[in-house]
Structure formats: C-alpha cells, structure tokens
Amino acid sequence: MTNKNNEFNPFKSLLYIIAFILLFIVEQFPLSILVVTKKELGNNYQAYMKVAPYLSIILMIIAGIILYLVFRKAQKFPTKKFTLKTWITILISIVLIVAINYITLRFAKSSNANTDALMTLGNNNILILMLSIIVISPIFEELLFRGIFMNWFFPNHQVISAILSGIVFGFAHAPISANTDWAYAISKILLGIIIAFVYYKTKNIKANITVHFLNNVLSMVIPY
C-alpha cells in the first residue's frame, strides 16, 4: 500500500518553494538595511544610520521568531539530546570544514559580493556585524537551510536533502553570475553539506548551529 504522506505533491512542493524564498528574504532583510553606503544615501546617511541599527535589531527579533515557529512546525521528529557522540560529530565536522576551507579558499578571490556586503556592514556598525557573524547567522541560517529546508524537501531521502541544502546554501552566499567566485562557492556548498549531515546524524538543530558558530569564529582567527 502506498503511503499518501510520501507521495509527490507538485502543488505542495511549489508552495514550499515560494515559502522558502519568502523566508530567505525575511532572514536577509534585517541586515540588508545596514548594507548601504554614504554614496547611495548622500546627505541622508547620518540620519539614516542613527535609526537603522535599532530597526535592524527589531527586525532580527521578528525574523528569528518567524523562522523558529516555522521550524518547530516543519520538524516532525523529536529532537535528540546532546551526547558524547554529538560532540564527536561536531568535532569531526569542524576538522573537515577547516581542511576544506584551507584548500578551497586559497583559490578564492580577495573579495566577492558576500564579503563586500560584510565590509560595508562593518563600516556602518561593527557591533551588529559581530553579532551577526557570531550569533545571528549561525542560528538563522541553520533554522532556514537545515531545520526548514531539510524537513520540507525530500525529508524521506535525507542524503539528497542534505546535498541540496548545501547547494542552495552555497549559492545563497555566492550567487551564480558572470563574476561568481567558484572557489568561494564550492567552500560554502561543502560547508552546507557537512552541516546538513550533522543535522541528519544528530537530529538536533543546536548541533549544526554549534558547528556553524565555530566555523564563523575560526574564520575570523585562521588566515586561510
């Protein structure tokens, strides 16, 4: 007998794709309002930057609540507890990520759209940049690209789901264009796949958030 819950539903899949794109916009928007330059705003720059950081923080809180609530509904399986095996999985994944970054980022360009945006954000508000790198990005991106994506798309084919999650994650950081930094894109795709398998193995969103957090911290101290 065919399990109706496992049957492919094109309409439902389309709704998930649209919803995921909207959630991606929700996840990106709080920081995007700070990625502006004096040249773009002209005489309004100073007045804008007095208000924008507070608005950004409010939007972060709203975005975080939305992503968490959607994740809670998307994940159908019970979260497993952190164990020694969980920490071993985290450690192995970090070693793999550092090795991959060391190999791939040696061939990356000195700047790209993602790093340029972070530089602009840092010039406008260094505190929010640090908050984003260390706290916001690991939580928001893991809720979206692992917690929601992997439970919405191919949840019964977790290897496929993990690989697709990594690909989407990678190209979200390095969009395809004539100027795509492919070394940087590959590093992000592989990072996403590894973290996806952490979620798959541990069944605990906090495990992949931890890996993402450690990767971001190490990226600030290790000269790849």
Short mmCIF file of C-alpha atoms in Angstrom, two decimals:
data_model
loop_
_atom_site.label_atom_id
_atom_site.label_comp_id
_atom_site.label_asym_id
_atom_site.label_seq_id
_atom_site.Cartn_x
_atom_site.Cartn_y
_atom_site.Cartn_z
CA MET A 1 0.00 0.00 0.00
CA THR A 2 1.31 3.47 -0.91
CA ASN A 3 1.77 5.89 1.94
CA LYS A 4 -0.06 9.04 0.87
CA ASN A 5 2.21 11.17 3.05
CA ASN A 6 5.18 10.10 0.91
CA GLU A 7 3.50 10.78 -2.45
CA PHE A 8 4.91 13.66 -4.51
CA ASN A 9 2.54 16.63 -4.44
CA PRO A 10 3.61 19.26 -7.02
CA PHE A 11 1.27 21.92 -5.61
CA LYS A 12 2.57 21.42 -2.08
CA SER A 13 6.16 21.45 -3.35
CA LEU A 14 5.53 24.72 -5.19
CA LEU A 15 4.08 26.26 -2.03
CA TYR A 16 7.17 25.14 -0.09
CA ILE A 17 9.47 26.69 -2.72
CA ILE A 18 7.60 30.01 -2.58
CA ALA A 19 7.51 29.92 1.23
CA PHE A 20 11.23 29.14 1.39
CA ILE A 21 12.07 32.09 -0.88
CA LEU A 22 9.94 34.38 1.30
CA LEU A 23 11.63 33.08 4.45
CA PHE A 24 15.03 33.68 2.84
CA ILE A 25 14.01 37.31 2.27
CA VAL A 26 12.84 37.53 5.90
CA GLU A 27 16.20 36.10 7.04
CA GLN A 28 18.24 38.51 4.91
CA PHE A 29 16.26 41.73 5.32
CA PRO A 30 17.26 42.80 8.88
CA LEU A 31 20.93 43.12 7.91
CA SER A 32 20.33 44.31 4.35
CA ILE A 33 19.05 47.66 5.58
CA LEU A 34 22.51 48.31 7.02
CA VAL A 35 24.38 47.38 3.85
CA VAL A 36 24.28 50.87 2.38
CA THR A 37 26.99 53.41 1.61
CA LYS A 38 27.34 57.16 2.04
CA LYS A 39 27.41 57.46 -1.74
CA GLU A 40 23.98 55.80 -2.01
CA LEU A 41 22.30 57.89 0.70
CA GLY A 42 24.17 61.16 0.29
CA ASN A 43 23.16 63.80 2.85
CA ASN A 44 20.64 61.40 4.44
CA TYR A 45 23.35 58.92 5.51
CA GLN A 46 23.94 60.21 9.05
CA ALA A 47 20.24 60.48 9.88
CA TYR A 48 19.56 57.04 8.40
CA MET A 49 22.36 55.35 10.34
CA LYS A 50 21.03 56.73 13.63
CA VAL A 51 17.77 54.84 13.14
CA ALA A 52 18.73 51.83 11.00
CA PRO A 53 20.60 49.79 13.68
CA TYR A 54 17.61 49.85 16.03
CA LEU A 55 15.25 48.95 13.21
CA SER A 56 17.61 46.14 12.20
CA ILE A 57 17.58 44.66 15.71
CA ILE A 58 13.77 44.81 15.88
CA LEU A 59 13.54 43.08 12.50
CA MET A 60 16.06 40.44 13.65
CA ILE A 61 13.83 39.59 16.60
CA ILE A 62 10.76 39.33 14.36
CA ALA A 63 12.64 37.25 11.77
CA GLY A 64 14.00 34.95 14.47
CA ILE A 65 10.53 34.32 15.88
CA ILE A 66 9.11 33.58 12.41
CA LEU A 67 11.95 31.20 11.49
CA TYR A 68 11.74 29.37 14.82
CA LEU A 69 7.96 28.91 14.64
CA VAL A 70 8.14 27.61 11.06
CA PHE A 71 10.99 25.28 12.04
CA ARG A 72 9.04 23.90 15.02
CA LYS A 73 6.16 23.04 12.69
CA ALA A 74 8.42 21.68 9.92
CA GLN A 75 10.44 19.24 12.06
CA LYS A 76 8.32 16.12 12.57
CA PHE A 77 10.82 14.04 14.55
CA PRO A 78 11.73 14.54 18.24
CA THR A 79 14.96 16.38 18.96
CA LYS A 80 17.64 14.09 20.38
CA LYS A 81 19.71 15.05 23.40
CA PHE A 82 23.31 16.22 23.20
CA THR A 83 25.60 13.28 23.97
CA LEU A 84 29.29 12.48 23.70
CA LYS A 85 28.54 11.15 20.21
CA THR A 86 27.04 14.53 19.31
CA TRP A 87 30.22 16.34 20.36
CA ILE A 88 32.37 13.85 18.44
CA THR A 89 30.26 14.50 15.33
CA ILE A 90 30.72 18.25 15.83
CA LEU A 91 34.48 17.87 16.27
CA ILE A 92 34.87 15.71 13.15
CA SER A 93 32.80 18.14 11.10
CA ILE A 94 34.90 21.11 12.24
CA VAL A 95 38.12 19.32 11.27
CA LEU A 96 36.66 18.58 7.82
CA ILE A 97 35.45 22.15 7.38
CA VAL A 98 38.81 23.66 8.34
CA ALA A 99 40.57 21.33 5.89
CA ILE A 100 38.12 22.19 3.08
CA ASN A 101 38.40 25.92 3.75
CA TYR A 102 42.19 25.70 3.77
CA ILE A 103 42.15 24.03 0.35
CA THR A 104 39.36 25.94 -1.42
CA LEU A 105 39.77 29.46 -0.04
CA ARG A 106 43.39 29.61 -1.21
CA PHE A 107 41.92 29.91 -4.72
CA ALA A 108 39.13 32.34 -3.80
CA LYS A 109 39.12 35.96 -4.90
CA SER A 110 40.21 38.60 -2.41
CA SER A 111 36.67 39.99 -2.45
CA ASN A 112 33.20 38.99 -3.61
CA ALA A 113 29.62 40.16 -3.20
CA ASN A 114 29.22 38.45 0.18
CA THR A 115 32.48 39.71 1.71
CA ASP A 116 31.91 43.19 0.25
CA ALA A 117 28.49 43.31 1.93
CA LEU A 118 30.05 42.30 5.24
CA MET A 119 32.70 45.01 4.86
CA THR A 120 30.01 47.62 4.24
CA LEU A 121 28.06 46.38 7.25
CA GLY A 122 31.21 46.52 9.38
CA ASN A 123 31.90 50.09 8.30
CA ASN A 124 28.36 51.09 9.26
CA ASN A 125 28.03 49.18 12.54
CA ILE A 126 30.81 46.87 13.76
CA LEU A 127 28.79 45.68 16.77
CA ILE A 128 25.92 44.41 14.64
CA LEU A 129 28.43 42.83 12.24
CA MET A 130 29.98 40.85 15.12
CA LEU A 131 26.53 39.96 16.46
CA SER A 132 25.57 38.74 13.01
CA ILE A 133 28.69 36.63 12.43
CA ILE A 134 28.79 35.03 15.88
CA VAL A 135 25.11 34.71 16.82
CA ILE A 136 22.51 35.68 14.22
CA SER A 137 23.86 33.98 11.08
CA PRO A 138 24.50 30.57 12.71
CA ILE A 139 21.01 30.50 14.22
CA PHE A 140 19.01 31.98 11.34
CA GLU A 141 20.81 30.12 8.55
CA GLU A 142 20.61 26.77 10.32
CA LEU A 143 16.92 27.18 11.08
CA LEU A 144 16.31 28.05 7.42
CA PHE A 145 18.73 25.92 5.36
CA ARG A 146 18.73 22.84 7.58
CA GLY A 147 15.80 22.93 10.00
CA ILE A 148 13.22 24.08 7.46
CA PHE A 149 14.71 23.10 4.08
CA MET A 150 15.60 19.51 5.02
CA ASN A 151 12.19 18.91 6.58
CA TRP A 152 10.31 20.38 3.63
CA PHE A 153 12.27 19.00 0.67
CA PHE A 154 12.96 15.25 0.31
CA PRO A 155 12.55 14.53 4.05
CA ASN A 156 12.41 10.79 3.30
CA HIS A 157 15.62 10.96 1.23
CA GLN A 158 17.92 12.65 3.70
CA VAL A 159 21.15 12.29 1.71
CA ILE A 160 19.54 14.05 -1.27
CA SER A 161 18.06 16.64 1.08
CA ALA A 162 21.45 17.27 2.72
CA ILE A 163 23.23 17.71 -0.62
CA LEU A 164 20.53 20.03 -1.99
CA SER A 165 20.62 22.00 1.25
CA GLY A 166 24.35 22.52 0.80
CA ILE A 167 23.97 23.58 -2.83
CA VAL A 168 21.23 26.10 -2.04
CA PHE A 169 23.22 27.37 0.95
CA GLY A 170 26.34 27.76 -1.18
CA PHE A 171 24.72 29.69 -3.99
CA ALA A 172 22.83 31.86 -1.49
CA HIS A 173 26.28 33.05 -0.38
CA ALA A 174 27.79 33.11 -3.89
CA PRO A 175 25.00 33.64 -6.44
CA ILE A 176 25.62 32.41 -9.97
CA SER A 177 26.69 35.23 -12.27
CA ALA A 178 29.45 36.16 -14.69
CA ASN A 179 31.58 37.11 -11.68
CA THR A 180 30.86 34.12 -9.45
CA ASP A 181 33.79 33.23 -7.19
CA TRP A 182 33.63 29.48 -7.74
CA ALA A 183 36.25 28.59 -5.14
CA TYR A 184 34.27 30.53 -2.53
CA ALA A 185 31.01 28.98 -3.76
CA ILE A 186 32.42 25.45 -3.53
CA SER A 187 33.68 26.11 0.01
CA LYS A 188 30.18 27.23 1.04
CA ILE A 189 28.46 24.32 -0.71
CA LEU A 190 30.71 21.79 1.04
CA LEU A 191 30.25 23.63 4.35
CA GLY A 192 26.49 23.43 3.90
CA ILE A 193 26.58 19.72 3.05
CA ILE A 194 28.73 18.88 6.07
CA ILE A 195 26.50 20.85 8.44
CA ALA A 196 23.44 19.24 6.86
CA PHE A 197 24.84 15.79 7.64
CA VAL A 198 25.44 16.94 11.23
CA TYR A 199 21.71 17.70 11.47
CA TYR A 200 20.90 14.39 9.78
CA LYS A 201 23.13 12.42 12.17
CA THR A 202 22.40 14.22 15.45
CA LYS A 203 18.72 15.09 14.94
CA ASN A 204 19.42 18.25 16.95
CA ILE A 205 19.36 21.72 15.36
CA LYS A 206 21.62 23.00 18.15
CA ALA A 207 24.40 20.71 16.94
CA ASN A 208 24.59 22.27 13.48
CA ILE A 209 24.18 25.76 14.96
CA THR A 210 27.23 24.96 17.10
CA VAL A 211 29.22 23.83 14.04
CA HIS A 212 28.21 26.95 12.12
CA PHE A 213 29.14 29.15 15.09
CA LEU A 214 32.56 27.50 15.46
CA ASN A 215 33.20 27.81 11.71
CA ASN A 216 32.45 31.54 11.79
CA VAL A 217 34.65 32.12 14.82
CA LEU A 218 37.52 30.11 13.34
CA SER A 219 37.18 32.01 10.05
CA MET A 220 37.98 35.20 11.95
CA VAL A 221 41.16 33.83 13.52
CA ILE A 222 42.55 31.40 10.93
CA PRO A 223 44.20 33.06 7.89
CA TYR A 224 43.01 30.71 5.12
#
